[in-house]
PDB file of C-alpha atoms and ligand atoms in Angstrom:
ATOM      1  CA  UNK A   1     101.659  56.360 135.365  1.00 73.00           C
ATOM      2  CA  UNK A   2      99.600  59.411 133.997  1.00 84.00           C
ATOM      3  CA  UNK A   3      97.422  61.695 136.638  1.00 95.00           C
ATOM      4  CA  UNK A   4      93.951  61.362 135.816  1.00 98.00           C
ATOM      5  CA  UNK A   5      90.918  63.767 136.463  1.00 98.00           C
ATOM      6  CA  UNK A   6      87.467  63.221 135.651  1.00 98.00           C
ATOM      7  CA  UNK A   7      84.119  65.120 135.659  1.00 98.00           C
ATOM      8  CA  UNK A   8      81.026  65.363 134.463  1.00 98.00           C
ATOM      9  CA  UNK A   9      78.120  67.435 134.710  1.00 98.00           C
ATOM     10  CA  UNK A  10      74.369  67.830 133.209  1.00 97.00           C
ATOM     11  CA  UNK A  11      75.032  71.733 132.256  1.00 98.00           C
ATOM     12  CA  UNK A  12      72.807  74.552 132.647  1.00 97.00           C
ATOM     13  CA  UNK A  13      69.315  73.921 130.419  1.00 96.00           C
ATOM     14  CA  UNK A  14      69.249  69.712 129.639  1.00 94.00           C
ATOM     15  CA  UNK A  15      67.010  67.526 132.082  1.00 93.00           C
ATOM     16  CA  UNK A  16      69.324  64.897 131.791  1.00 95.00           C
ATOM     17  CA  UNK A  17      72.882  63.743 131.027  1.00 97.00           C
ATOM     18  CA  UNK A  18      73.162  61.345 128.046  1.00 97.00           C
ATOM     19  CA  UNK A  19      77.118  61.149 128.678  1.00 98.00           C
ATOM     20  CA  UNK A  20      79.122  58.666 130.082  1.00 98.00           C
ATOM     21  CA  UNK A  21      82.485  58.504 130.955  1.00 98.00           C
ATOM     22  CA  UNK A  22      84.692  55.858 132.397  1.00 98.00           C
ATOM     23  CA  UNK A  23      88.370  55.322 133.352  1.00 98.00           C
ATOM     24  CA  UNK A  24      89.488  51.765 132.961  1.00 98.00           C
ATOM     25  CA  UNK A  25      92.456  50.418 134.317  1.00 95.00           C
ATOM     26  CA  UNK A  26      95.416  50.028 132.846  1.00 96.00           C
ATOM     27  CA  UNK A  27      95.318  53.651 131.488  1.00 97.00           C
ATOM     28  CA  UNK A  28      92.314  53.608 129.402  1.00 98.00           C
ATOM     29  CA  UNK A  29      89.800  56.071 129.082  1.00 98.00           C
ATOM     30  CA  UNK A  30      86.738  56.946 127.069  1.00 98.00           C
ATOM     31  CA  UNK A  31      83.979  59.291 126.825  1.00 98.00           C
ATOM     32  CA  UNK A  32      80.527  59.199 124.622  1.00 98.00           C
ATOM     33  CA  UNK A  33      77.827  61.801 124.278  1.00 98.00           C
ATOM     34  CA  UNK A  34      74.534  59.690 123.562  1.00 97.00           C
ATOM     35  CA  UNK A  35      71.957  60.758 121.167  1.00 95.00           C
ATOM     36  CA  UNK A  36      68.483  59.886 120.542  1.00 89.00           C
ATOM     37  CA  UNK A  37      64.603  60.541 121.962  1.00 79.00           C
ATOM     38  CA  UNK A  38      63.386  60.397 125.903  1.00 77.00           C
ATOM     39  CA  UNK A  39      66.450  58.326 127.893  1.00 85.00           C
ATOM     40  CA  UNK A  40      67.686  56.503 124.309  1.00 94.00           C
ATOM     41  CA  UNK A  41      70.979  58.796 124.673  1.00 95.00           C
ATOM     42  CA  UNK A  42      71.515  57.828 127.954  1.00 96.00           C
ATOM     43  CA  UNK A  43      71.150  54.311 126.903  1.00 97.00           C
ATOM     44  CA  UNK A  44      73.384  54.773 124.267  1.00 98.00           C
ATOM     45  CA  UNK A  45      76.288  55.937 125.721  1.00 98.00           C
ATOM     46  CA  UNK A  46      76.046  53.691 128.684  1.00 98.00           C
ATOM     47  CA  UNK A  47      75.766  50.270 126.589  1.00 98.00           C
ATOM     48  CA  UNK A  48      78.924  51.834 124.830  1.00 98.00           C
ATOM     49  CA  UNK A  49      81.285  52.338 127.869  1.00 98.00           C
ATOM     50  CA  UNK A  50      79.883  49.140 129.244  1.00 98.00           C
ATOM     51  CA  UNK A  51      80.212  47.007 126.489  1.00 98.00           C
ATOM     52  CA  UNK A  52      84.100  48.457 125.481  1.00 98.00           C
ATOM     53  CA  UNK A  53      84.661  48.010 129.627  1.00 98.00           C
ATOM     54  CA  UNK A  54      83.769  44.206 129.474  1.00 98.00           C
ATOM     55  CA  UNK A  55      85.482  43.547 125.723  1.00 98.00           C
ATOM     56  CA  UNK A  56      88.870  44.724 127.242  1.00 98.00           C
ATOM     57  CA  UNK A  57      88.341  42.962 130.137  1.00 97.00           C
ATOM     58  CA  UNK A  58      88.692  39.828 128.676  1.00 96.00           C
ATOM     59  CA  UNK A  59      91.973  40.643 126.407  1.00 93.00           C
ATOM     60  CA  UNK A  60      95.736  41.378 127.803  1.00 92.00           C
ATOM     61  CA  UNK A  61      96.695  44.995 127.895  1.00 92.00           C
ATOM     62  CA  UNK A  62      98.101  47.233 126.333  1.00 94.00           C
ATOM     63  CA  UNK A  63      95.141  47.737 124.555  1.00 98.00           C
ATOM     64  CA  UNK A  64      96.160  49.128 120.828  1.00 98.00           C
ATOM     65  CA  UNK A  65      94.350  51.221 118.458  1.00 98.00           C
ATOM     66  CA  UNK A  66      92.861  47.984 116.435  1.00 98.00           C
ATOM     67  CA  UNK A  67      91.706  46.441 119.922  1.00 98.00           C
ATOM     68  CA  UNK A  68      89.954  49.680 120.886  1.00 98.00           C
ATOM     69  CA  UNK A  69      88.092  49.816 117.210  1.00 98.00           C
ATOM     70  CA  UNK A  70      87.108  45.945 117.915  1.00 98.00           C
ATOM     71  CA  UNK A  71      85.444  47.132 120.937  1.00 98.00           C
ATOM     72  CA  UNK A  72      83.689  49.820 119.103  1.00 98.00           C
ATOM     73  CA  UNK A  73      82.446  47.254 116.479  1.00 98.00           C
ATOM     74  CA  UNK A  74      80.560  45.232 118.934  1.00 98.00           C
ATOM     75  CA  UNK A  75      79.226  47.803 121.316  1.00 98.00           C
ATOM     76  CA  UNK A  76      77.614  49.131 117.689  1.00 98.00           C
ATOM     77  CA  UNK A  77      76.495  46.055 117.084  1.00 97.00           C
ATOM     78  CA  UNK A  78      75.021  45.518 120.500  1.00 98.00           C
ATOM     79  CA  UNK A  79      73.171  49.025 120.413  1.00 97.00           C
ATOM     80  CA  UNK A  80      71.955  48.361 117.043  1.00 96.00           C
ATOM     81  CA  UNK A  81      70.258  44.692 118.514  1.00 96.00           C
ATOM     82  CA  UNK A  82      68.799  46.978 121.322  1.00 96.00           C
ATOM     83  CA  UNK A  83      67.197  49.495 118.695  1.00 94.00           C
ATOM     84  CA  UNK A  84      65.561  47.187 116.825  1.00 94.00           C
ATOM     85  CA  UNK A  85      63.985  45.681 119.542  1.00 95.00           C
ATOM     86  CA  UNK A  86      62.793  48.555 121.365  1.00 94.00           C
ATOM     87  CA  UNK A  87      60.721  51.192 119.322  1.00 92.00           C
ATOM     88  CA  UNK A  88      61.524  53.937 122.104  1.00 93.00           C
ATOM     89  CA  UNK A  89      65.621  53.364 121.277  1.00 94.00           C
ATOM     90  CA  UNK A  90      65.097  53.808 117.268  1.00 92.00           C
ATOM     91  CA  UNK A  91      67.763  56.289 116.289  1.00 90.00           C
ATOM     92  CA  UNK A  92      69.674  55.884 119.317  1.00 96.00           C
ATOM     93  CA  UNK A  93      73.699  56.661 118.849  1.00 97.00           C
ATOM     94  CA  UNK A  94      76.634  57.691 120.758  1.00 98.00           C
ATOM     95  CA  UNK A  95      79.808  59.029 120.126  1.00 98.00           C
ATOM     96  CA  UNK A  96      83.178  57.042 121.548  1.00 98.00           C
ATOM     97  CA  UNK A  97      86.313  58.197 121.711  1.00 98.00           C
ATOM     98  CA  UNK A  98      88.674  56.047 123.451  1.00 98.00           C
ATOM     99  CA  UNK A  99      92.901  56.794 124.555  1.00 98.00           C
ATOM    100  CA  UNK A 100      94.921  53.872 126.060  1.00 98.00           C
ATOM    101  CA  UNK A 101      98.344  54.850 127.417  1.00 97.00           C
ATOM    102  CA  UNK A 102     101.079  52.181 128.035  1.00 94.00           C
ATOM    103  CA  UNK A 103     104.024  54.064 129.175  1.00 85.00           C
ATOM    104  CA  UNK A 104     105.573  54.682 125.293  1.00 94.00           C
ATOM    105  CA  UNK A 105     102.831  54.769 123.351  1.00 97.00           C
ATOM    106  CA  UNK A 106      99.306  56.527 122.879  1.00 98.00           C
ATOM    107  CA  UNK A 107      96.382  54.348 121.173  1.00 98.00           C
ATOM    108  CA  UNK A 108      93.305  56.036 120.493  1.00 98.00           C
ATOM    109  CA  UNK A 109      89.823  54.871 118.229  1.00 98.00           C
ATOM    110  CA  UNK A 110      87.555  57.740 117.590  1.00 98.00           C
ATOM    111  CA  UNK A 111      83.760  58.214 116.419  1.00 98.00           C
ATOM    112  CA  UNK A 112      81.771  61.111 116.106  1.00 97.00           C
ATOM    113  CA  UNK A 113      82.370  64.829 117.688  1.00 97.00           C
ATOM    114  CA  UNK A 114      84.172  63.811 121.080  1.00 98.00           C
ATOM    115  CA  UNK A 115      87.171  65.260 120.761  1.00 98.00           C
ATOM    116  CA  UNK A 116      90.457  63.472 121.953  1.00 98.00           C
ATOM    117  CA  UNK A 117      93.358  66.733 122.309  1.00 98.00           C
ATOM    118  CA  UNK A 118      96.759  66.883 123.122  1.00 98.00           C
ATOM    119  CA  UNK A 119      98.900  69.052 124.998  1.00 98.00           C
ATOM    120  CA  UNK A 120     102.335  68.985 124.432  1.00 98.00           C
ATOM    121  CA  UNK A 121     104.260  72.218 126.021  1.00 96.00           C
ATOM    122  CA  UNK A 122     102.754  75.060 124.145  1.00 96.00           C
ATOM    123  CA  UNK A 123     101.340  73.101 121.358  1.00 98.00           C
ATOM    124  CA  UNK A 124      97.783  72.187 122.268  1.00 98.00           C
ATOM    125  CA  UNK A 125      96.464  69.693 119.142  1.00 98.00           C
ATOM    126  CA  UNK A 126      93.306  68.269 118.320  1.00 97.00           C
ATOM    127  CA  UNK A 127      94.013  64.567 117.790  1.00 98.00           C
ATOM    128  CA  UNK A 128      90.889  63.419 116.492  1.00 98.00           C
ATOM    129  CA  UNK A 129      88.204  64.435 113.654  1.00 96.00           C
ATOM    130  CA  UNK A 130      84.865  65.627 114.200  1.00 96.00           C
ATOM    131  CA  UNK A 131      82.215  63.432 111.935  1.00 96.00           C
ATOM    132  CA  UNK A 132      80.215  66.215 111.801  1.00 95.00           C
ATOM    133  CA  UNK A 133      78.497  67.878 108.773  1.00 95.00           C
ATOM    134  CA  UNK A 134      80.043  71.023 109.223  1.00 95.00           C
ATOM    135  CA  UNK A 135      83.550  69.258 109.405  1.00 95.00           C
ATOM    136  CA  UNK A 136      83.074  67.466 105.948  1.00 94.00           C
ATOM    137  CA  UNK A 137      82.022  71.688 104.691  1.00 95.00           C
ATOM    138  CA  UNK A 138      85.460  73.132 106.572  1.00 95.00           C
ATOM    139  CA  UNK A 139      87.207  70.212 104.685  1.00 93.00           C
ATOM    140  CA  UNK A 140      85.904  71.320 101.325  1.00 95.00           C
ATOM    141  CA  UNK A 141      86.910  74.863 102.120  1.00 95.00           C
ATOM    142  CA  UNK A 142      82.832  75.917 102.550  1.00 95.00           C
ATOM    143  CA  UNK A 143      83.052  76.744 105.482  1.00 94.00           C
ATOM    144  CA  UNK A 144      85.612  77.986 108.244  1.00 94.00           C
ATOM    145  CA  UNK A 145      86.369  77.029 111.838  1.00 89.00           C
ATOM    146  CA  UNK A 146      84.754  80.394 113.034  1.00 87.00           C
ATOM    147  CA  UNK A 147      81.392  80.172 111.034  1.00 92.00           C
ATOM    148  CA  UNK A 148      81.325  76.274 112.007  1.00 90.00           C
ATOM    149  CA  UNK A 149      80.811  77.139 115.614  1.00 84.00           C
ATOM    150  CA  UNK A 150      77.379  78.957 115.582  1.00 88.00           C
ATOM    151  CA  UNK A 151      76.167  76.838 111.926  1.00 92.00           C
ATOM    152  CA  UNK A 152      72.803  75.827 112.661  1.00 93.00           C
ATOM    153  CA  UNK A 153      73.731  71.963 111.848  1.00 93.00           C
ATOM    154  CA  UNK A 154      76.645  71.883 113.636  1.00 89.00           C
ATOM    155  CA  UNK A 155      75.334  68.948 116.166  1.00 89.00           C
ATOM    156  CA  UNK A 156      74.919  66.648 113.061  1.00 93.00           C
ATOM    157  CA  UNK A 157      77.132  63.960 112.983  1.00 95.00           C
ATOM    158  CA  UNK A 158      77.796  62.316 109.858  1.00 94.00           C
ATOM    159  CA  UNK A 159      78.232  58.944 111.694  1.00 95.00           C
ATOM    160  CA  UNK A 160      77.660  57.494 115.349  1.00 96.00           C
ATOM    161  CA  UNK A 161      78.398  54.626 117.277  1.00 98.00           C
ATOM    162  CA  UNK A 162      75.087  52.245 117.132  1.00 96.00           C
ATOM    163  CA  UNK A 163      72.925  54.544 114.165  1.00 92.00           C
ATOM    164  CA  UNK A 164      74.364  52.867 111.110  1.00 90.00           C
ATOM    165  CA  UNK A 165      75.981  50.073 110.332  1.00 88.00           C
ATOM    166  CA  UNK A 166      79.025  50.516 108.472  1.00 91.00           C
ATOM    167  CA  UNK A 167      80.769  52.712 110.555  1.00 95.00           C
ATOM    168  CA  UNK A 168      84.139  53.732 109.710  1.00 95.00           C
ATOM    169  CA  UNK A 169      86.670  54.072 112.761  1.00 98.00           C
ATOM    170  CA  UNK A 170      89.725  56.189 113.191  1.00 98.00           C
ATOM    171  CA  UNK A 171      92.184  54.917 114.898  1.00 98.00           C
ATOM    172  CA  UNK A 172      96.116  55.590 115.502  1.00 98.00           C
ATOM    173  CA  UNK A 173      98.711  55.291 117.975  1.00 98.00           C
ATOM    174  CA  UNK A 174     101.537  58.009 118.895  1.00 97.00           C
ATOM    175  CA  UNK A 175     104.847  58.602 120.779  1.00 98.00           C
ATOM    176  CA  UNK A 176     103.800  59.478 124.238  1.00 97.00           C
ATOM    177  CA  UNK A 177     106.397  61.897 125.955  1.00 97.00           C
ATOM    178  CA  UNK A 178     106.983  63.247 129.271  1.00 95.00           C
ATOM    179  CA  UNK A 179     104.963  65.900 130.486  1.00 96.00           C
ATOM    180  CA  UNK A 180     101.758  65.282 127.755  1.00 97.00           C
ATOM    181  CA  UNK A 181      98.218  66.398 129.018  1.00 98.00           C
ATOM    182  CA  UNK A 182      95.516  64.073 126.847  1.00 98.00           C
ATOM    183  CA  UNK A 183      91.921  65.512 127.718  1.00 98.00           C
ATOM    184  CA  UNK A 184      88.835  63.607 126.501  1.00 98.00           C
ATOM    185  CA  UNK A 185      85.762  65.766 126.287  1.00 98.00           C
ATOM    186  CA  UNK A 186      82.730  65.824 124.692  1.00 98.00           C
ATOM    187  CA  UNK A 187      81.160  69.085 122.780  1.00 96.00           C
ATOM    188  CA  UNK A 188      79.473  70.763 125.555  1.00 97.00           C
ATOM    189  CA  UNK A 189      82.793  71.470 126.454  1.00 98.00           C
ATOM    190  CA  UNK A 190      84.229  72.670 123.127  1.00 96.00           C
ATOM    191  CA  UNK A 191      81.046  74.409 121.752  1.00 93.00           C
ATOM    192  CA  UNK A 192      81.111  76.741 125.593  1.00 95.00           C
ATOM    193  CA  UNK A 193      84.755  77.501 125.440  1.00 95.00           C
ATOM    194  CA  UNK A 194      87.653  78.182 122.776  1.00 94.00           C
ATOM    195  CA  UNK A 195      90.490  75.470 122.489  1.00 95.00           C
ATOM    196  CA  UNK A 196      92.610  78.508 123.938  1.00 96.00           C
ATOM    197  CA  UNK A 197      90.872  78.781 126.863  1.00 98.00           C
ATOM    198  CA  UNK A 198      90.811  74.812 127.240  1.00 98.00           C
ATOM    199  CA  UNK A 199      94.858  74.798 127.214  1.00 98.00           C
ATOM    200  CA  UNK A 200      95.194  77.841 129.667  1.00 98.00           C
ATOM    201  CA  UNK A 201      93.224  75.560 132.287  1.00 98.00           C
ATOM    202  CA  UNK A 202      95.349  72.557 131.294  1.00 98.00           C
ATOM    203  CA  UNK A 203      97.727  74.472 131.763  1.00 97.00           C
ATOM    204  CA  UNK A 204      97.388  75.942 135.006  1.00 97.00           C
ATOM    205  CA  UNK A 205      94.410  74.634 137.175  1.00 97.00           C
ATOM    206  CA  UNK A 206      95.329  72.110 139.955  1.00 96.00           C
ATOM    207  CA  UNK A 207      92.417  69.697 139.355  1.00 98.00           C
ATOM    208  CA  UNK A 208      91.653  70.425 135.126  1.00 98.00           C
ATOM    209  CA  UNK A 209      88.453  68.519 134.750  1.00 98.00           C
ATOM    210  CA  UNK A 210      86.606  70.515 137.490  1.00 98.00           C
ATOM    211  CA  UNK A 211      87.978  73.636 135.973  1.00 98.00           C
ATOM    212  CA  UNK A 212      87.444  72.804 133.038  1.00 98.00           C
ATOM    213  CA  UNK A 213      83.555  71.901 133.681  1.00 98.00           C
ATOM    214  CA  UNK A 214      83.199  75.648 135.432  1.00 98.00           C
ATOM    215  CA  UNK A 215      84.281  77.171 132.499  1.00 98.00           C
ATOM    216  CA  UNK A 216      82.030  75.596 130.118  1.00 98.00           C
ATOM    217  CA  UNK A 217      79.138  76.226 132.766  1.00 98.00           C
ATOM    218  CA  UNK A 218      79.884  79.979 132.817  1.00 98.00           C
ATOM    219  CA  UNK A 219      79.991  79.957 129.253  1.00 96.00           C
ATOM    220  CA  UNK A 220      76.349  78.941 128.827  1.00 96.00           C
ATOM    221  CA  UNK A 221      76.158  75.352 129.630  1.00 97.00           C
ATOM    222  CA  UNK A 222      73.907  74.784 127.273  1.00 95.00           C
ATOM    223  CA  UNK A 223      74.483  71.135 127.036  1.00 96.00           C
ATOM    224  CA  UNK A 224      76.110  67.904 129.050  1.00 97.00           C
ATOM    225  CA  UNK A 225      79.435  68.635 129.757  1.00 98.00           C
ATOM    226  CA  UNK A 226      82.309  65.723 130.069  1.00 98.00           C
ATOM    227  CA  UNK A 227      85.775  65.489 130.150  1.00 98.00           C
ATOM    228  CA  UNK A 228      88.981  63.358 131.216  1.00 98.00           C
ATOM    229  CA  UNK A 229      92.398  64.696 131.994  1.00 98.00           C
ATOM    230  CA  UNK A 230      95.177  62.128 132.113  1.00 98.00           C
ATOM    231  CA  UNK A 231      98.855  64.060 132.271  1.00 97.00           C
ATOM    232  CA  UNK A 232     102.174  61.757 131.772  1.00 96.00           C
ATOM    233  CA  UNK A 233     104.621  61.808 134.457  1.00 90.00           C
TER     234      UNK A 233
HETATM  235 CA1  LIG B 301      76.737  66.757 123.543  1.00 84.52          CA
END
């Protein structure tokens, strides 16, 4: 069974948090950082969780990668339906990035610029993609890492649960071994704090999510901060 930690917090500036977070049982966990005008983020996100929370529910874990995308598919569906029927949720998205452990194996289905990492002894990985615009310019060598993280359009995403509808899922399943740290977070974490900093508190701190959370409050907080620490036995 993996040790899981969970936290979440509105930041330092935002009047309200538009992420949502959930741990599902067996091993499951997602994150998703809602987008869109007055309370649409917030409505967003929480139609996601809700919707992938019930869609499990009702198949026999483990949950694979190609389960976890299915469950993507109709919450995008479902927040799509809610858009068009509601002028004040026009626009509306969320990222989702969902991990399901089963003892051997990781499973994880990805969209938008949560980030799913990995830490694996020293090696501290970033398992998923951003969709972001200024991912797509780092891929065609435009732009690097460094000059990403203070672009001016580095919060657009190229895709997002629920604002378009082909969306295009990653999705892939890994080895899990003994002693791996998975942390779900969404980017008020990683645009407040450098990955290195993120594995130091993996690392060391006895509960990781609240650490983690302080850290990206002392280094602005400019936005909703989330994240989800599950460590393998
Ligand atoms: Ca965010």
């Amino acid at each position: 069974m993996a040790k899981v930690y969970q936290a979440t917090h509105i930041g330092n500036v935002r009047h309200n948090n538009e992420d949502s977070l959930i741990v599902i049982e067996p091993e499951t966990f997602v994150v998703a950082d809602g987008m869109g005008g007055a309370s649409a983020g917030e409505v967003a996100s929480k139609m996601l969780i809700e919707t992938v929370k019930k869609f499990l529910s009702k198949s026999l874990a483990p949950w694979n990668e190609n389960i976890l995308a299915q469950a993507i598919l109709l919450a995008n569906d479902k927040i799509l339906n809610e858009a068009r029927r509601h002028e004040e949720y026009s626009g509306m998205g969320t990222t989702a990035t969902i991990l399901s452990l089963d003892g051997e194996q990781a499973y994880f289905a990805h969209v938008g610029d949560s980030r799913l990492y990995r830490l694996r002894g020293d090696a501290f990985e970033q398992l998923t993609k951003d969709h972001s615009y200024v991912e797509t310019l780092i891929r065609r060598g435009e732009l690097t890492p460094e000059e990403a993280r203070v672009h001016p359009m580095k919060n657009v995403l190229m895709q997002a649960v629920g604002a378009i509808a082909e969306l295009h899922i990653d999705k892939a399943n890994l080895p899990v071994e003994h002693g791996d740290i998975f942390l779900l977070c969404t980017d008020g974490l990683t645009n407040m704090i450098e990955d290195a900093t993120i594995a130091k508190i993996l690392k060391t701190a006895g509960n990781p999510a609240d650490a983690l959370i302080e850290a990206a409050l002392e280094g602005g907080g400019r936005d909703n901060v989330s994240v989800i620490v599950a460590g393998v036995d």
